[in-house]
mmCIF file of C-alpha atoms in Angstrom:
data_model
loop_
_atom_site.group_PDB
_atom_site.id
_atom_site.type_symbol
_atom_site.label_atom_id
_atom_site.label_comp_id
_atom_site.label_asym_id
_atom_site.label_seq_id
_atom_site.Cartn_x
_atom_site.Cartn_y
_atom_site.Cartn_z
ATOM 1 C CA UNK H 1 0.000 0.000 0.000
ATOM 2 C CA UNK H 2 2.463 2.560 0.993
ATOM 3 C CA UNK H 3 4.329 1.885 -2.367
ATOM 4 C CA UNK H 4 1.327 3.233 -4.122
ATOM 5 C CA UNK H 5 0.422 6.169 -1.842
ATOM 6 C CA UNK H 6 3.514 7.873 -1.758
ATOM 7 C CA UNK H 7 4.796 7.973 -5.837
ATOM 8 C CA UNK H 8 1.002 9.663 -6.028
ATOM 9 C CA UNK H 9 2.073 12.289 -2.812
ATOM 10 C CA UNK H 10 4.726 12.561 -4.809
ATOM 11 C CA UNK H 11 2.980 13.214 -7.826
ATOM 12 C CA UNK H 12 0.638 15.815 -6.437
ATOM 13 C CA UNK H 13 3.286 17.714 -5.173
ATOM 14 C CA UNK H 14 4.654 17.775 -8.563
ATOM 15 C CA UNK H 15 2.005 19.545 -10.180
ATOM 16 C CA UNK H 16 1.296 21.746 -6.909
ATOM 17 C CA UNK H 17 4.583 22.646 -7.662
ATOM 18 C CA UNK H 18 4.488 23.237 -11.372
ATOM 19 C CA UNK H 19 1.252 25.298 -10.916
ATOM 20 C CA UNK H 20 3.015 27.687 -8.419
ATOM 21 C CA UNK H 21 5.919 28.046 -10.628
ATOM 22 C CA UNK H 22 3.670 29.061 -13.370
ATOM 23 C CA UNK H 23 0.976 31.371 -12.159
ATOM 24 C CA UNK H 24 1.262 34.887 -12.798
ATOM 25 C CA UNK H 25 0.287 35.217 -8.961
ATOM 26 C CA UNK H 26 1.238 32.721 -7.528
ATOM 27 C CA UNK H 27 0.201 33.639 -4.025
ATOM 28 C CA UNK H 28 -1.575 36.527 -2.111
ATOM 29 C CA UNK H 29 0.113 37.712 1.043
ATOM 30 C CA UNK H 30 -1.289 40.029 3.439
ATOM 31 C CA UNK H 31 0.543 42.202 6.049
ATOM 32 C CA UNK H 32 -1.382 45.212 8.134
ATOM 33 C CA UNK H 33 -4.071 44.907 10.464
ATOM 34 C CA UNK H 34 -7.843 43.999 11.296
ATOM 35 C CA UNK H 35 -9.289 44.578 7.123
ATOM 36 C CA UNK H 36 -6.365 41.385 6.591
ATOM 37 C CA UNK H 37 -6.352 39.739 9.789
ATOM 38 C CA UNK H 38 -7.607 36.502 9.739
ATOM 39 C CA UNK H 39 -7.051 35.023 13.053
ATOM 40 C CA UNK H 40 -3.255 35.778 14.043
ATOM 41 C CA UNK H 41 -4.322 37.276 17.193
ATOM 42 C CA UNK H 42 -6.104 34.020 18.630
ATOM 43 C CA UNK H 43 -2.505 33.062 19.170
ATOM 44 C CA UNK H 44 -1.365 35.844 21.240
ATOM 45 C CA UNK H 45 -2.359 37.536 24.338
ATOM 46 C CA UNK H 46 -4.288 40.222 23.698
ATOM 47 C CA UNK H 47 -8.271 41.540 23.680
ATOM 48 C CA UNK H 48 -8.221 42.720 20.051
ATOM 49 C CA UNK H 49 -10.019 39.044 19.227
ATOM 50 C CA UNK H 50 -12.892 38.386 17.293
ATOM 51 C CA UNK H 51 -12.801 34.773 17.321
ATOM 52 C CA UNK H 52 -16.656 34.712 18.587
ATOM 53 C CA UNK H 53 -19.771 34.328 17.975
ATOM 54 C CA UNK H 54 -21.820 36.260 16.139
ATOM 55 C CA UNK H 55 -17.850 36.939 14.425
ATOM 56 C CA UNK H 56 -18.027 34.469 11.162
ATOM 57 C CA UNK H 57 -21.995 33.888 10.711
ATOM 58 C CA UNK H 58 -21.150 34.056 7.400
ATOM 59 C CA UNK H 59 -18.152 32.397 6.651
ATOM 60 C CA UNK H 60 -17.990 28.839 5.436
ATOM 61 C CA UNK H 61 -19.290 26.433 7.988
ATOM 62 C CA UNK H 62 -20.608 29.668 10.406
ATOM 63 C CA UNK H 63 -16.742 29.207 12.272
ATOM 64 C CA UNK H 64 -15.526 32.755 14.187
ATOM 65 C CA UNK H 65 -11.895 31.882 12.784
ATOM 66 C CA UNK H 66 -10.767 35.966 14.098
ATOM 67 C CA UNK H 67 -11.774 37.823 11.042
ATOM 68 C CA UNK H 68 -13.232 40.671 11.870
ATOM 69 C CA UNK H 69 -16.281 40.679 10.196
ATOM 70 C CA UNK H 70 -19.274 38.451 9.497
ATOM 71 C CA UNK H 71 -17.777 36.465 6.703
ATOM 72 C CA UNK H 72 -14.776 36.681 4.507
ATOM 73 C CA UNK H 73 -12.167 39.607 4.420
ATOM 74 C CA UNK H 74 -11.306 41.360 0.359
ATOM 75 C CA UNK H 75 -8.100 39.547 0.648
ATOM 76 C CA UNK H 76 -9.965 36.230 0.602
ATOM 77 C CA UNK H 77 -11.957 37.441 -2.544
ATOM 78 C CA UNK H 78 -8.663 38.734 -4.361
ATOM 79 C CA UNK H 79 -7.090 35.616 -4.061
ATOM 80 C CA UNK H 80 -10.141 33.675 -5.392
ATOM 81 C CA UNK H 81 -10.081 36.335 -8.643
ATOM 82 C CA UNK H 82 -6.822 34.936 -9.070
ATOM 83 C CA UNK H 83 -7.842 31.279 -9.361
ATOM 84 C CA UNK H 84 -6.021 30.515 -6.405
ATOM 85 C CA UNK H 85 -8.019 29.609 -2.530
ATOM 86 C CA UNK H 86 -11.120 31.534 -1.641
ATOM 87 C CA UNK H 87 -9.575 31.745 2.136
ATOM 88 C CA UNK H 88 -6.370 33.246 2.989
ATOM 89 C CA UNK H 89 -5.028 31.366 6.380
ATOM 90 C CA UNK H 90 -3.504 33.121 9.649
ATOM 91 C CA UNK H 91 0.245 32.431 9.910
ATOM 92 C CA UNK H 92 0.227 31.596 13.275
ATOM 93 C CA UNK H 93 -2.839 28.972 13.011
ATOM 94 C CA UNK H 94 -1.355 25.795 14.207
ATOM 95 C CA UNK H 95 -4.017 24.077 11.773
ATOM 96 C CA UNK H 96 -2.505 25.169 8.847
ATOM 97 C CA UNK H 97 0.888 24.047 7.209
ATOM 98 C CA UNK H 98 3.216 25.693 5.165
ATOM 99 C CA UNK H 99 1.661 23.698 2.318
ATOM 100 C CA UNK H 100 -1.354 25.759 2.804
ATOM 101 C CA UNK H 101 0.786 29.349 3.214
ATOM 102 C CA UNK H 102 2.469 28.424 -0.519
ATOM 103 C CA UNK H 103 -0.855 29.796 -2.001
ATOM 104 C CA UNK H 104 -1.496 32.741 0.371
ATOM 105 C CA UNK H 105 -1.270 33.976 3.959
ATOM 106 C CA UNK H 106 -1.449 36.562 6.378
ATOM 107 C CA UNK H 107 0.515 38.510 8.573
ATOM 108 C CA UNK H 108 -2.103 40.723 9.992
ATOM 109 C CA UNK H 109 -2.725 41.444 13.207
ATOM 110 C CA UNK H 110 -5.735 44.015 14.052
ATOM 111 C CA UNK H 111 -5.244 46.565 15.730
ATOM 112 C CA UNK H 112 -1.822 47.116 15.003
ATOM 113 C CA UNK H 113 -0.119 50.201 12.850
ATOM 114 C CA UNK H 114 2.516 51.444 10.990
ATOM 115 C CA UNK H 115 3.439 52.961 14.381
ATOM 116 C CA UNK H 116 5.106 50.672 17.304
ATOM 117 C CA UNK H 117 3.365 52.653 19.739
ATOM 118 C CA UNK H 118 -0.184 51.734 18.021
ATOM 119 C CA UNK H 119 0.210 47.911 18.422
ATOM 120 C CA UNK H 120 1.890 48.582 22.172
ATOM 121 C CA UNK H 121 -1.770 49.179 22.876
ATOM 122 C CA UNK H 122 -3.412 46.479 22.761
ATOM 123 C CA UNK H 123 0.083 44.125 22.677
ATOM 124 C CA UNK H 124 -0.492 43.196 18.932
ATOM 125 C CA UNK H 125 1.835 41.963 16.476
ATOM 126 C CA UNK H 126 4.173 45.241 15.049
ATOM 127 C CA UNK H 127 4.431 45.630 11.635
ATOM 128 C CA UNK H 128 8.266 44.812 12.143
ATOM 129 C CA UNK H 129 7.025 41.428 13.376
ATOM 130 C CA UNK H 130 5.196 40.622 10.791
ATOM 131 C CA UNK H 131 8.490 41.076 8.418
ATOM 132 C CA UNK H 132 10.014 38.441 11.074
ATOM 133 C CA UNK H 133 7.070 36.023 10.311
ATOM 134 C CA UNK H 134 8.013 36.752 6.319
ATOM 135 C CA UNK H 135 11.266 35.865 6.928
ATOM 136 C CA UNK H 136 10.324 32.309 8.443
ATOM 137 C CA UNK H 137 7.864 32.174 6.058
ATOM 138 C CA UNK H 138 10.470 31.998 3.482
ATOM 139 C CA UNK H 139 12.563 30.265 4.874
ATOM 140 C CA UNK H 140 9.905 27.099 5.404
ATOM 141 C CA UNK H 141 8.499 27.995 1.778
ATOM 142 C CA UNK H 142 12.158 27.349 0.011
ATOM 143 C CA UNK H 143 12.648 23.618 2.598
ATOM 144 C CA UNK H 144 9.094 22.693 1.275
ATOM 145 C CA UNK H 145 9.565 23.790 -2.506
ATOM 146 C CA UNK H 146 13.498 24.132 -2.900
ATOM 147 C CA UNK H 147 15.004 27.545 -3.757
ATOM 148 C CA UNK H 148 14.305 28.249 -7.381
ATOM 149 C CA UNK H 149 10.272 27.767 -7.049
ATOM 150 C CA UNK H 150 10.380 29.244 -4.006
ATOM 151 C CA UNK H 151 12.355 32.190 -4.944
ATOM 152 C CA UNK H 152 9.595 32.404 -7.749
ATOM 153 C CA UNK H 153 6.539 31.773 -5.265
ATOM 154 C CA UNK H 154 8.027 34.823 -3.242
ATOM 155 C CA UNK H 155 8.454 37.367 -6.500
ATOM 156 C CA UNK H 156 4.986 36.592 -8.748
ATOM 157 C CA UNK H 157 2.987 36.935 -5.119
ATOM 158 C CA UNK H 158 1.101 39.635 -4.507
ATOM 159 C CA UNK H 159 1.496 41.478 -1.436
ATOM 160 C CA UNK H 160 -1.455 43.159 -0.011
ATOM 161 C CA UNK H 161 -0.892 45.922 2.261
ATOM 162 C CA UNK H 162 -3.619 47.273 4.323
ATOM 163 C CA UNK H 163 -2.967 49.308 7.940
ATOM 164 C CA UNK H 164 -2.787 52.661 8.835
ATOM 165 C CA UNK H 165 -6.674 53.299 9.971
ATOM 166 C CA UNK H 166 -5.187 52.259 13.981
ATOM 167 C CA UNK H 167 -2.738 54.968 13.742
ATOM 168 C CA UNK H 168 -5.540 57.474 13.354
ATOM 169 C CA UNK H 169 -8.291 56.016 15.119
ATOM 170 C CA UNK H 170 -7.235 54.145 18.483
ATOM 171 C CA UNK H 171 -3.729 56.311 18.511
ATOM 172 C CA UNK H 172 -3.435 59.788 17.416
ATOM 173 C CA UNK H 173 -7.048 61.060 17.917
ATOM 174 C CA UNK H 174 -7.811 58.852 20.741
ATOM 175 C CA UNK H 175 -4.690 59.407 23.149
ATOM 176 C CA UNK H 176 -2.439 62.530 24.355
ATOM 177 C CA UNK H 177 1.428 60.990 23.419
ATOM 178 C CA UNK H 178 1.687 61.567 19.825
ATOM 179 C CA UNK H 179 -0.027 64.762 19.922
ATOM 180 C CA UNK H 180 2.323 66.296 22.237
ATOM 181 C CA UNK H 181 4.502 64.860 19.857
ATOM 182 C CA UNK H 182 3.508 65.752 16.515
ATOM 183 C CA UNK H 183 0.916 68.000 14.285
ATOM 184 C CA UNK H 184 -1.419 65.585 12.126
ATOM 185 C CA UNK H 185 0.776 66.424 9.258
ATOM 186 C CA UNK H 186 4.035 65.604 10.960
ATOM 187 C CA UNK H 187 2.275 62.363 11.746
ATOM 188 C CA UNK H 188 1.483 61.790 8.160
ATOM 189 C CA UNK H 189 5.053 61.965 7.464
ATOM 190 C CA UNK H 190 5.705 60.082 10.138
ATOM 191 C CA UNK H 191 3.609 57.098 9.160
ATOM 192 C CA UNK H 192 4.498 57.558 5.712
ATOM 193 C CA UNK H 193 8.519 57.241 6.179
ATOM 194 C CA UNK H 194 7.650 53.704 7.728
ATOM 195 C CA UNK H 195 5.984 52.908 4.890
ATOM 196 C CA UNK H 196 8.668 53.762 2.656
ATOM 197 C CA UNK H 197 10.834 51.707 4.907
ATOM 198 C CA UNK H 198 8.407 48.789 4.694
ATOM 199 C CA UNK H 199 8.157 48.253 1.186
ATOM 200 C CA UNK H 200 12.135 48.904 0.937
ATOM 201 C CA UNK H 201 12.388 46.040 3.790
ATOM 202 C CA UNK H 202 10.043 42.906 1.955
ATOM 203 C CA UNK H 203 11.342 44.174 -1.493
ATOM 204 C CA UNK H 204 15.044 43.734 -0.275
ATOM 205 C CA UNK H 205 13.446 39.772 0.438
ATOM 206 C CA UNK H 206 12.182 39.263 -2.681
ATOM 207 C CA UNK H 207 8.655 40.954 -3.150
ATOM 208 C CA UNK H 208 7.669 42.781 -6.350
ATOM 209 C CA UNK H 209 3.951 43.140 -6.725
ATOM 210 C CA UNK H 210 2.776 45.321 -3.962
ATOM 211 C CA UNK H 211 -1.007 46.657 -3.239
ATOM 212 C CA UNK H 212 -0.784 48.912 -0.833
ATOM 213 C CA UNK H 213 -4.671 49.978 -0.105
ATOM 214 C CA UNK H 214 -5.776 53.550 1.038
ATOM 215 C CA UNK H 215 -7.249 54.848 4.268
ATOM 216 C CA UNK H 216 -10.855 54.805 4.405
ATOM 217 C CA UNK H 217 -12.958 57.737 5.546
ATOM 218 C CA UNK H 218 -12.186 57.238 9.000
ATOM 219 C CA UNK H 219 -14.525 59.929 10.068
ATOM 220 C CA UNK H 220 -17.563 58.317 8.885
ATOM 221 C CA UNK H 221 -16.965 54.874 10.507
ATOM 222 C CA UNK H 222 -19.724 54.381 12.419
ATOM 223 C CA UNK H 223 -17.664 54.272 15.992
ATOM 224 C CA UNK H 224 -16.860 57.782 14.835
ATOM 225 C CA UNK H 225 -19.902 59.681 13.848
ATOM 226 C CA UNK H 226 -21.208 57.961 17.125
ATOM 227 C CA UNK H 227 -18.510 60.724 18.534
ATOM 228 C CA UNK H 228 -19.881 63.896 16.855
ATOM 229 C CA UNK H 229 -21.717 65.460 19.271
ATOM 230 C CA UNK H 230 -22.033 68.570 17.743
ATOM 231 C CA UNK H 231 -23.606 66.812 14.422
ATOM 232 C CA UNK H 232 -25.022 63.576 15.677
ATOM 233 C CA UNK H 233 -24.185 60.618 13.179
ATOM 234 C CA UNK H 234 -22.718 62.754 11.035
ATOM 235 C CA UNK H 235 -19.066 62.368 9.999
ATOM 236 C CA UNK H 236 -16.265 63.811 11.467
ATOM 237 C CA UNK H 237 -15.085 65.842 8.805
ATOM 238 C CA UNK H 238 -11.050 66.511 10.628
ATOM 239 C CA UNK H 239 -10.902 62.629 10.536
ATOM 240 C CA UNK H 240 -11.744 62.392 6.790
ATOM 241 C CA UNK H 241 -9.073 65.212 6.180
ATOM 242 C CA UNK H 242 -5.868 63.829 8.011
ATOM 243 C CA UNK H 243 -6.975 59.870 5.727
ATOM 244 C CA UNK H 244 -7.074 62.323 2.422
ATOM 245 C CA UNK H 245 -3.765 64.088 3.414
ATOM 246 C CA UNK H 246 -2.082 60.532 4.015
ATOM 247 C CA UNK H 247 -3.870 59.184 1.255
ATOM 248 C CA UNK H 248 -2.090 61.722 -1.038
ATOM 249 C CA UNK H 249 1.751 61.802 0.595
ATOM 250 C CA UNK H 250 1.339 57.714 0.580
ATOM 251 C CA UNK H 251 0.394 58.049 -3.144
ATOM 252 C CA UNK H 252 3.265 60.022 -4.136
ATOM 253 C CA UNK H 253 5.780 57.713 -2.378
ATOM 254 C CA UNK H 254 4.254 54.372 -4.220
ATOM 255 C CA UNK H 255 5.670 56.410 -7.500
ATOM 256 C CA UNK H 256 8.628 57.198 -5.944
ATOM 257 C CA UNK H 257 9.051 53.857 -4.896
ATOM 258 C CA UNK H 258 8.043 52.442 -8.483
ATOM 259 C CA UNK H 259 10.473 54.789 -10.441
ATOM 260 C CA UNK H 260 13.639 53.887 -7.572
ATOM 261 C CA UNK H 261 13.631 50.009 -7.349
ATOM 262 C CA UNK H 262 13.675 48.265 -10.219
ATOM 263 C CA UNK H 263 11.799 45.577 -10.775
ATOM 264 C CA UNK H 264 9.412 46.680 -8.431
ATOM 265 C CA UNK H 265 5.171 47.622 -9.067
ATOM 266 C CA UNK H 266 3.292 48.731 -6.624
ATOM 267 C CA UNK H 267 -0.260 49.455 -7.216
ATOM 268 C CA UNK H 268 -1.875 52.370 -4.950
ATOM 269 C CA UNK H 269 -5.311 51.046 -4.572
ATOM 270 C CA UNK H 270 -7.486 54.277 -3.674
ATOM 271 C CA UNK H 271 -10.666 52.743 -1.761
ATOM 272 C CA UNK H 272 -11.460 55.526 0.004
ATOM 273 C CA UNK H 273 -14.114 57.426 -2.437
ATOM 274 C CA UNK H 274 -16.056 53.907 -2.983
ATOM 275 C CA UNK H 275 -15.710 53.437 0.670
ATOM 276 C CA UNK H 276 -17.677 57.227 1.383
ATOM 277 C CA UNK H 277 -19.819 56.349 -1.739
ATOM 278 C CA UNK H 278 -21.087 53.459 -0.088
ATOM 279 C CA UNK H 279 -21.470 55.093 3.176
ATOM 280 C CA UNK H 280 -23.213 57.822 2.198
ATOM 281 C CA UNK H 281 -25.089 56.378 -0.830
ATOM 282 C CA UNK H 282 -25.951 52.681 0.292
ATOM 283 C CA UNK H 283 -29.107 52.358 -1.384
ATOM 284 C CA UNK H 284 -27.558 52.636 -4.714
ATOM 285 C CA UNK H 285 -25.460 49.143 -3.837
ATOM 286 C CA UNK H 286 -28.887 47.841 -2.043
ATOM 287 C CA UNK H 287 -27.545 48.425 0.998
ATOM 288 C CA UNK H 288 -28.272 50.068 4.095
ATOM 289 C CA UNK H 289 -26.212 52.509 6.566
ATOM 290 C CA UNK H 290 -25.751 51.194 10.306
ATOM 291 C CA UNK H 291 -24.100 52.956 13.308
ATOM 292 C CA UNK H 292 -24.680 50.105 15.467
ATOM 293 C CA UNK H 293 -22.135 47.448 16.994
ATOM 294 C CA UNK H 294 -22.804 43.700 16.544
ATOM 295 C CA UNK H 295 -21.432 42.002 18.808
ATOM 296 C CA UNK H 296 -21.878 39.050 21.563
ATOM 297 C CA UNK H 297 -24.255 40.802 23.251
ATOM 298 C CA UNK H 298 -25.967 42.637 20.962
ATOM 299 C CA UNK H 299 -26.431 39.153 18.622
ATOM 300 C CA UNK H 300 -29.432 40.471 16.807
ATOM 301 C CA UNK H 301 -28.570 43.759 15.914
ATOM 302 C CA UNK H 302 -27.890 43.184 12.041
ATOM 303 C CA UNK H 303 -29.454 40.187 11.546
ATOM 304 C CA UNK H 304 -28.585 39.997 7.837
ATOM 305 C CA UNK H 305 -25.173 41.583 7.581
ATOM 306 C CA UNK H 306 -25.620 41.404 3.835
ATOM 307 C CA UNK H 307 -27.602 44.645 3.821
ATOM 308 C CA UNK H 308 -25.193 46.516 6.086
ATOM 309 C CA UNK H 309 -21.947 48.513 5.054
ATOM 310 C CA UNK H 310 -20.530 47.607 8.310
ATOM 311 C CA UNK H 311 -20.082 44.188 10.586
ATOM 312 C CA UNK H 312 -19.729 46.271 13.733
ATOM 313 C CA UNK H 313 -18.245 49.922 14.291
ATOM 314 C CA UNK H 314 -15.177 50.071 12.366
ATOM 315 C CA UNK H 315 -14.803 46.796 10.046
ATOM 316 C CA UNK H 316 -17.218 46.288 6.797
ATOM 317 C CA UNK H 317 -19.328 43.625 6.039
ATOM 318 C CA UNK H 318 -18.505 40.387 3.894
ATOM 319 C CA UNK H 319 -20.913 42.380 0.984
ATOM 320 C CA UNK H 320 -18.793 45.519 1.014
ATOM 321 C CA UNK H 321 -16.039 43.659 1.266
ATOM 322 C CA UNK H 322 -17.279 41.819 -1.779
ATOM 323 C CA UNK H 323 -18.134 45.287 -3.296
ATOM 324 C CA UNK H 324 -14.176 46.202 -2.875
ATOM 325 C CA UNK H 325 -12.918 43.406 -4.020
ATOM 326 C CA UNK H 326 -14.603 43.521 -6.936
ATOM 327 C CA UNK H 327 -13.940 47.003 -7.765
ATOM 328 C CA UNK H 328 -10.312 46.363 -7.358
ATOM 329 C CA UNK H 329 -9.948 42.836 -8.737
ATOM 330 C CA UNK H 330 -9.762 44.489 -12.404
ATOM 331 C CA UNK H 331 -7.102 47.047 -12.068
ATOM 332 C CA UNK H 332 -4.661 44.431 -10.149
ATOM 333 C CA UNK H 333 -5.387 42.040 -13.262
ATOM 334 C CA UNK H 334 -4.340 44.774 -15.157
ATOM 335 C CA UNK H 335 -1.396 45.696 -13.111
ATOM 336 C CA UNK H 336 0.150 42.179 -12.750
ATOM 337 C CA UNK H 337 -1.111 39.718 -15.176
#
């Protein structure tokens, strides 16, 4: 029996391999925070955890796997328009194998920033960390599938970068330190020079196809315009302003980046006008606007998270998520196949 079993292991792992070595992208790997985390966090000690009920209603088989939302996260969609797994794994799930990270995983951790001092806050993975995770990553990818696929695997990828919105939101606007320390727009910069950094740091290890995704209207997130007192519900307009401002200097660095490496293209991926589009205009995506929290104890309070633009009071639901996705899906098939 075993004489048969493993020359068809070996087999399979043939054409796994050929098909990775092939493929245009061959893999879709996330780094940032809670819009790519998919379940890091369960495997640290921290309270930025989602892996709950009514967390994951919607995902395949109704499992909370830490995704915070109601179903699956645009990452997951991306790498299905790709032909590749309709679920990106956590790095640190113990269920998972590196067999199942050659195809896509994440590095995400919510909650966490560009900024050390954001993930200090709720003891979250760093965005530093998460380049430490690559870096194993790789090196498990090239024992599994030698060096030269491996090296391939690692350079047709594509890298999706989503964090910044913690750096705003639970940092700068919510706590005294880095105001003392800095004007929004010094912040900007700030934030912005670690980006730079970033891509410089995964592009020195191999990475060439880079998303790096836009701030959202942070002032209209629900847990926001829950805030404006002086124009209940409505958004905070200063919040909206400092994502804009970043939105623009991060912009201009992804060309200065593109022009500077070669080899390298990354694709600024502006979500932030479809994001206040479908805030502001749901009904026109048959949706409706929520400024409510769903959570354990609230279980009932969006019932059918399909109609909602937001899960809970920050993170969107698995149909907006679908909505982004979808919007993006053609300009990365443009940009990379």
């Amino acid at each position: 029996m075993a004489f048969i079993i493993f020359p068809c292991i070996f087999f399979v792992q043939i054409l796994a391999t050929c098909s990775l070595s092939e493929a245009k992208v061959s893999a879709v790997i996330a780094f940032g925070d809670s819009f790519v985390h998919s379940g890091n966090n369960n495997y640290i000690p921290t309270l930025a955890k989602s892996n709950f009920e009514p967390y994951g209603r919607d995902f395949p088989g109704g499992t909370p796997t830490g995704r915070f939302c109601d179903g699956r996260l645009h990452p997951d969609f991306i790498s299905e328009g790709f032909g590749l797994k309709p679920i990106i794994p956590a790095y640190l799930d113990p269920t998972f194998s590196i067999s199942d990270f050659a195809t896509g995983v994440s590095f995400g951790s919510a909650s966490t920033g560009y900024d050390n001092a954001t993930a200090d806050l709720l003891k979250v993975i760093p965005l530093w960390k998460e380049v430490e995770y690559y870096k194993e990553y790789q090196t498990k990818l090239r024992a599994y599938l030698g060096d030269q696929t491996a090296n391939r695997v690692i350079s047709d990828a594509l890298y999706m970068i989503n964090i910044g919105t913690n750096d705003f939101i639970l940092n700068y606007f919510s706590l005294p330190r880095r105001k003392l320390e800095f004007t929004v727009q010094q912040y900007q910069d700030f934030l912005v020079g670690i980006a730079e950094n970033f891509v410089k740091q995964i592009y020195s290890l191999g990475a060439r196809k880079l998303s790096m995704i836009s701030l959202l209207p942070l002032g209209c997130f629900p847990v926001q315009r829950a805030m404006n007192i002086g124009n209940p519900l409505n958004c905070l307009e200063e919040r909206n302003k400092a994502a804009l401002e970043f939105n623009g200097k991060l912009k201009a660095t992804v060309a200065k980046l593109n022009k500077d490496l070669p080899g390298l293209k990354v694709f600024f991926a502006d979500a932030y006008e479809l994001l206040l589009q479908l805030i502001t205009r749901p009904s026109e995506y048959g949706l409706v606007e929520t400024a409510v929290l769903c959570n354990r104890h609230t279980p009932f309070t969006c019932p059918d998270a399909n109609k909602y633009v937001f899960w809970d009071s920050i993170h969107p639901s698995q149909r907006t998520n679908k909505i982004v996705a979808d919007e993006l899906l053609p300009r990365l098939r443009q940009e990379f196949l």
